[in-house]
Short mmCIF file of C-alpha atoms in Angstrom, two decimals:
data_model
loop_
_atom_site.label_atom_id
_atom_site.label_comp_id
_atom_site.label_asym_id
_atom_site.label_seq_id
_atom_site.Cartn_x
_atom_site.Cartn_y
_atom_site.Cartn_z
CA MET B 80 7.13 -4.68 -9.10
CA SER B 81 5.80 -7.62 -7.84
CA THR B 82 2.56 -9.34 -9.14
CA LEU B 83 1.43 -9.24 -5.56
CA SER B 84 1.70 -5.66 -4.78
CA PRO B 85 -1.46 -4.57 -6.34
CA VAL B 86 -3.19 -7.33 -4.23
CA ILE B 87 -1.10 -5.76 -1.03
CA ALA B 88 -2.21 -2.35 -1.89
CA ARG B 89 -5.88 -3.10 -2.63
CA ILE B 90 -6.24 -4.98 0.88
CA ILE B 91 -3.85 -2.08 2.59
CA LEU B 92 -6.48 0.34 1.22
CA ARG B 93 -9.55 -1.32 2.15
CA TYR B 94 -8.43 -1.30 5.53
CA LEU B 95 -7.37 1.91 5.65
CA SER B 96 -11.00 3.19 4.18
CA GLY B 97 -12.87 1.07 6.87
CA ALA B 98 -10.71 2.57 9.65
CA MET B 99 -11.30 5.89 8.70
CA ILE B 100 -14.99 5.21 8.15
CA ALA B 101 -15.10 4.29 11.66
CA VAL B 102 -13.49 7.24 13.03
CA GLY B 103 -16.03 8.95 10.84
CA THR B 104 -13.39 11.10 8.36
CA LEU B 105 -14.62 9.30 5.60
CA SER B 106 -18.16 8.36 4.15
CA PRO B 107 -19.09 4.81 2.95
CA ASP B 108 -19.48 5.99 -0.97
CA THR B 109 -15.93 7.39 -0.84
CA ALA B 110 -14.79 4.04 0.83
CA ALA B 111 -16.22 1.60 -1.73
CA GLN B 112 -14.62 3.94 -4.57
CA ILE B 113 -11.29 4.04 -3.01
CA GLY B 114 -11.04 0.04 -2.94
CA VAL B 115 -11.63 -0.52 -6.55
CA ASP B 116 -9.90 2.82 -8.17
CA PRO B 117 -7.05 0.88 -10.30
CA ASP B 118 -5.27 3.97 -10.74
CA LEU B 119 -5.01 4.55 -6.74
CA VAL B 120 -4.04 0.92 -6.34
CA THR B 121 -1.57 1.03 -8.78
CA LEU B 122 0.05 4.16 -6.95
CA LEU B 123 -0.01 2.05 -3.47
CA ALA B 124 1.57 -0.56 -5.02
CA VAL B 125 4.12 1.48 -6.26
CA ALA B 126 4.90 2.78 -3.20
CA ILE B 127 4.93 -0.34 -1.29
CA SER B 128 7.45 -1.70 -3.56
CA ALA B 129 9.45 1.29 -3.62
CA ALA B 130 9.47 1.47 0.55
CA VAL B 131 10.74 -2.28 -0.01
CA GLU B 132 13.32 -1.64 -2.08
CA GLY B 133 14.62 1.36 -0.32
CA ALA B 134 14.67 -0.76 2.84
CA TYR B 135 16.36 -3.56 1.39
CA ALA B 136 18.81 -0.93 0.15
CA LEU B 137 19.39 0.59 3.56
CA ALA B 138 20.06 -2.80 5.17
CA LYS B 139 22.53 -3.54 2.53
CA ARG B 140 24.28 -0.37 2.83
CA LYS B 141 24.12 -0.77 6.98
CA GLY B 142 25.44 -3.99 6.80
CA TRP B 143 21.92 -5.44 8.60
CA MET B 144 20.67 -9.02 7.98
CA THR B 145 18.96 -9.10 4.70
#
């Protein structure tokens, strides 16, 4: 896993939680906990890494530019 993956995951979580507060589906207290939860950040970082590697493998298999 890249060293940037947790950083990117944390940024995504903060923007997502901010959007959910704006819509009204998430309380500000819960959103504050999401951005600092290391387990959730790690889980999202792994998901991002898996998605990137999956897209790369698909592109290689289909002969797309990588």
